Each structure stands twice: as structure tokens, then as C-alpha cells.
Amino acid sequence: MEILFLGVGEACDSAHGNCSALVTTGTRRILLDCGFSVPHRFFRICEDPDCLDYVWISHFHGDHFFGLPLLLLRFWEMGRTRPLQLIGQEDIAQTTYTTLELAYPGFTEKLSFPLQFHIVQPGTSLQLDTLHLQATQTIHSQCNYGLLVDDGRHRLYYSGDGRPTQQVRQLVHGCDLALHEAFTLEDTMPSHGSVSGCLQLMREAKVKQLALIHLERTTRRDQQGAIEQFLLQQPGLFLPVDGDIVHLE
Ligand SMILES: [Zn+2]
Ligand SMILES: [Zn+2]
């Protein structure tokens, strides 16, 4: 499994793209979230219109899904014909079409490839080809699902936004890599994760590696020393930047 960080930033971070990762496992590719800045970064590396199989949307905040219209527009322009499978919460189909129509009125009818939708509910699982997917709700200002992706060899968790719950701890237990939101250094915001909260989660749930993403931009810029102190406390805890790649062997 290969994980390419397309972005590691929060919504307003002009130095880092909105947090998103492109995961490749075997011949399958899944894009984890698609915020404002994601399509431009994605198409820097993608020249094949059929290169993407799945898109996961953790929740409907703009920095996690407002890139969808541009993603679909560019695939259309490139001549894509393969279905694209979108996975998310109950409203994923309706919200996708509404957003598409707002961005490019009339475009839905012109789409040259089918959109197929899958809903993942907490407590259930979804098997798509070789991928086994499970979701659980986090503590966020809007309903957000963290996603566990299991390809039979490795287990990857992507938090989207929000603080972890006891269910998150159970879901991520022993996983190979977690990409987790850490907006602040300590748990000072009720609906966001933190660096210290991620460290605690990693230890309690025996997560092998944890990438801190979605750091609040001034914290990332001004608190480098404090962040470094956290990283030194736990092997496997790291702060990726846009373009970093992790291989799980
Ligand atoms: Zn959010
Ligand atoms: Zn966000």
C-alpha cells in the first residue's frame, strides 16, 4: 500500500493544500477527501483519466469535498468513461449533484462517465473489490466519519476532522498507519483533534505510525519546537508535508 499526501493543511492554510491522500493498493486507487485545492494537486500527477477508482468523502465541509466538481470536470475533459465510485455518508449522492450543479450548471447531464455511490455507516462495513471499509463517527462540528481501509495486507485509518472517540480507538487498534487530524497542540477545541490527543491515541491503540495532518496554520508555523518535542516522544509519530509518500511493505 502506498500513501501519497496530496495535502496536509487545514481549510485556510495557503502554504499547504487541504488534507487529502491518494492511496494505491494493487491496481486500485482511492482518494481520501477532495477539498478546494486537491484537484490541482491530483492532476499534477495524473494523466490517465481512468486512474482513479474511488473517492472517499469524510464530511461535507468545503476543505474536504468542494474539489469534487473540478475533479469530475477534469476527468470529463480528459475523456473518462469508467465509472467513478464515491463513498461517504447517507447524503453523498444528493450533496455531490447539488454541488456539481452549483459549480457548473447543466454539467451533470454532460458527464461522460457514471457516478456510483456507496454509503458507509458506523457499525457496518463495505467490501469493494479487495478493499474492506469500516467507518466510525468522530467528534466534530458536522457529522464526520473516520475510515479504516483494509486491503488484506495493511490497515490504514483516515480521520477526516474531529476528536477520536472510544469507537475510533477500537477501530484503529493495531493499525499500520493513521492519518489523523491535529488542529491544535493540546485538546483546546471541543470539535478538533490535537497533537497530544494523537500521541495518546497512538499509544493506547498501539497504532504503528501516525501522520499528523490538518494542523492549524499558525500553530504549524509558530510552534515548531513544541511539535518537535511531541514527535521525539513517540517513534512512528510524524508530520508529513505535501508530496510525501509512505510505503507500507
Ligand atoms: Zn470539518
Ligand atoms: Zn477540515
mmCIF file of C-alpha atoms in Angstrom, residues 12-110:
data_model
loop_
_atom_site.group_PDB
_atom_site.id
_atom_site.type_symbol
_atom_site.label_atom_id
_atom_site.label_comp_id
_atom_site.label_asym_id
_atom_site.label_seq_id
_atom_site.Cartn_x
_atom_site.Cartn_y
_atom_site.Cartn_z
ATOM 1 C CA CYS A 12 -7.344 28.299 5.266
ATOM 2 C CA ASP A 13 -3.704 27.215 5.059
ATOM 3 C CA SER A 14 -2.221 28.864 1.961
ATOM 4 C CA ALA A 15 1.143 27.147 2.471
ATOM 5 C CA HIS A 16 -0.262 23.619 2.475
ATOM 6 C CA GLY A 17 -3.023 22.038 0.423
ATOM 7 C CA ASN A 18 -6.255 20.819 2.003
ATOM 8 C CA CYS A 19 -5.618 17.483 3.671
ATOM 9 C CA SER A 20 -6.025 14.617 1.242
ATOM 10 C CA ALA A 21 -4.179 11.428 0.383
ATOM 11 C CA LEU A 22 -4.080 9.200 -2.672
ATOM 12 C CA VAL A 23 -3.861 5.555 -1.645
ATOM 13 C CA THR A 24 -2.681 2.918 -4.120
ATOM 14 C CA THR A 25 -3.100 -0.752 -3.338
ATOM 15 C CA GLY A 26 -2.559 -3.301 -6.087
ATOM 16 C CA THR A 27 -4.257 -1.823 -9.137
ATOM 17 C CA ARG A 28 -6.768 0.209 -7.099
ATOM 18 C CA ARG A 29 -6.621 3.865 -6.166
ATOM 19 C CA ILE A 30 -8.723 5.647 -3.591
ATOM 20 C CA LEU A 31 -8.650 9.387 -2.976
ATOM 21 C CA LEU A 32 -9.271 10.329 0.650
ATOM 22 C CA ASP A 33 -11.190 13.630 0.676
ATOM 23 C CA CYS A 34 -11.267 16.218 -2.089
ATOM 24 C CA GLY A 35 -11.160 19.784 -0.791
ATOM 25 C CA PHE A 36 -10.733 23.091 -2.658
ATOM 26 C CA SER A 37 -7.065 22.630 -3.553
ATOM 27 C CA VAL A 38 -6.979 18.889 -4.167
ATOM 28 C CA PRO A 39 -7.836 18.556 -7.899
ATOM 29 C CA HIS A 40 -4.972 20.808 -8.997
ATOM 30 C CA ARG A 41 -2.507 18.747 -6.983
ATOM 31 C CA PHE A 42 -4.059 15.471 -8.067
ATOM 32 C CA PHE A 43 -3.856 16.292 -11.784
ATOM 33 C CA ARG A 44 -0.216 17.278 -11.498
ATOM 34 C CA ILE A 45 0.488 13.564 -11.148
ATOM 35 C CA CYS A 46 -2.453 12.020 -13.007
ATOM 36 C CA GLU A 47 -2.541 11.979 -16.799
ATOM 37 C CA ASP A 48 -4.747 8.914 -17.186
ATOM 38 C CA PRO A 49 -8.478 9.749 -16.990
ATOM 39 C CA ASP A 50 -9.216 6.252 -15.682
ATOM 40 C CA CYS A 51 -6.539 6.260 -12.985
ATOM 41 C CA LEU A 52 -8.883 6.697 -10.024
ATOM 42 C CA ASP A 53 -11.349 4.086 -8.745
ATOM 43 C CA TYR A 54 -12.797 5.555 -5.551
ATOM 44 C CA VAL A 55 -13.246 8.854 -3.735
ATOM 45 C CA TRP A 56 -13.961 8.890 -0.013
ATOM 46 C CA ILE A 57 -15.619 11.978 1.473
ATOM 47 C CA SER A 58 -15.319 12.148 5.261
ATOM 48 C CA HIS A 59 -17.783 15.033 5.716
ATOM 49 C CA PHE A 60 -19.301 17.980 3.906
ATOM 50 C CA HIS A 61 -17.030 20.840 4.933
ATOM 51 C CA GLY A 62 -15.593 22.627 1.901
ATOM 52 C CA ASP A 63 -11.966 21.793 2.601
ATOM 53 C CA HIS A 64 -12.941 18.115 2.344
ATOM 54 C CA PHE A 65 -15.307 17.989 -0.617
ATOM 55 C CA PHE A 66 -15.549 21.268 -2.576
ATOM 56 C CA GLY A 67 -12.928 19.944 -5.004
ATOM 57 C CA LEU A 68 -15.338 17.319 -6.335
ATOM 58 C CA PRO A 69 -16.807 19.439 -9.179
ATOM 59 C CA LEU A 70 -13.359 20.242 -10.547
ATOM 60 C CA LEU A 71 -12.221 16.626 -10.184
ATOM 61 C CA LEU A 72 -15.220 15.450 -12.203
ATOM 62 C CA LEU A 73 -14.943 18.277 -14.745
ATOM 63 C CA ARG A 74 -11.306 17.488 -15.450
ATOM 64 C CA PHE A 75 -11.978 13.745 -15.785
ATOM 65 C CA TRP A 76 -14.752 14.605 -18.259
ATOM 66 C CA GLU A 77 -12.423 16.883 -20.192
ATOM 67 C CA MET A 78 -9.838 14.058 -20.309
ATOM 68 C CA GLY A 79 -12.446 11.696 -21.778
ATOM 69 C CA ARG A 80 -13.047 9.399 -18.851
ATOM 70 C CA THR A 81 -15.610 6.653 -19.475
ATOM 71 C CA ARG A 82 -15.053 4.353 -16.483
ATOM 72 C CA PRO A 83 -17.480 4.684 -13.588
ATOM 73 C CA LEU A 84 -16.173 6.624 -10.610
ATOM 74 C CA GLN A 85 -17.243 5.332 -7.224
ATOM 75 C CA LEU A 86 -17.938 7.838 -4.477
ATOM 76 C CA ILE A 87 -18.145 6.660 -0.893
ATOM 77 C CA GLY A 88 -19.417 8.575 2.088
ATOM 78 C CA GLN A 89 -22.345 9.342 4.350
ATOM 79 C CA GLU A 90 -26.035 8.962 3.602
ATOM 80 C CA ASP A 91 -26.276 12.251 1.659
ATOM 81 C CA ILE A 92 -23.277 11.632 -0.577
ATOM 82 C CA ALA A 93 -25.240 11.351 -3.854
ATOM 83 C CA GLN A 94 -27.578 14.298 -3.294
ATOM 84 C CA THR A 95 -24.793 16.555 -1.982
ATOM 85 C CA THR A 96 -22.494 15.659 -4.871
ATOM 86 C CA TYR A 97 -25.122 16.511 -7.501
ATOM 87 C CA THR A 98 -26.148 19.729 -5.718
ATOM 88 C CA THR A 99 -22.515 20.856 -5.515
ATOM 89 C CA LEU A 100 -21.869 19.922 -9.127
ATOM 90 C CA GLU A 101 -24.869 21.923 -10.310
ATOM 91 C CA LEU A 102 -23.836 24.962 -8.262
ATOM 92 C CA ALA A 103 -20.310 24.885 -9.651
ATOM 93 C CA TYR A 104 -21.188 24.094 -13.279
ATOM 94 C CA PRO A 105 -24.929 24.344 -14.014
ATOM 95 C CA GLY A 106 -26.033 21.705 -16.504
ATOM 96 C CA PHE A 107 -22.804 19.746 -16.224
ATOM 97 C CA THR A 108 -24.343 16.682 -14.573
ATOM 98 C CA GLU A 109 -26.166 15.817 -17.804
ATOM 99 C CA LYS A 110 -22.974 16.062 -19.814
#
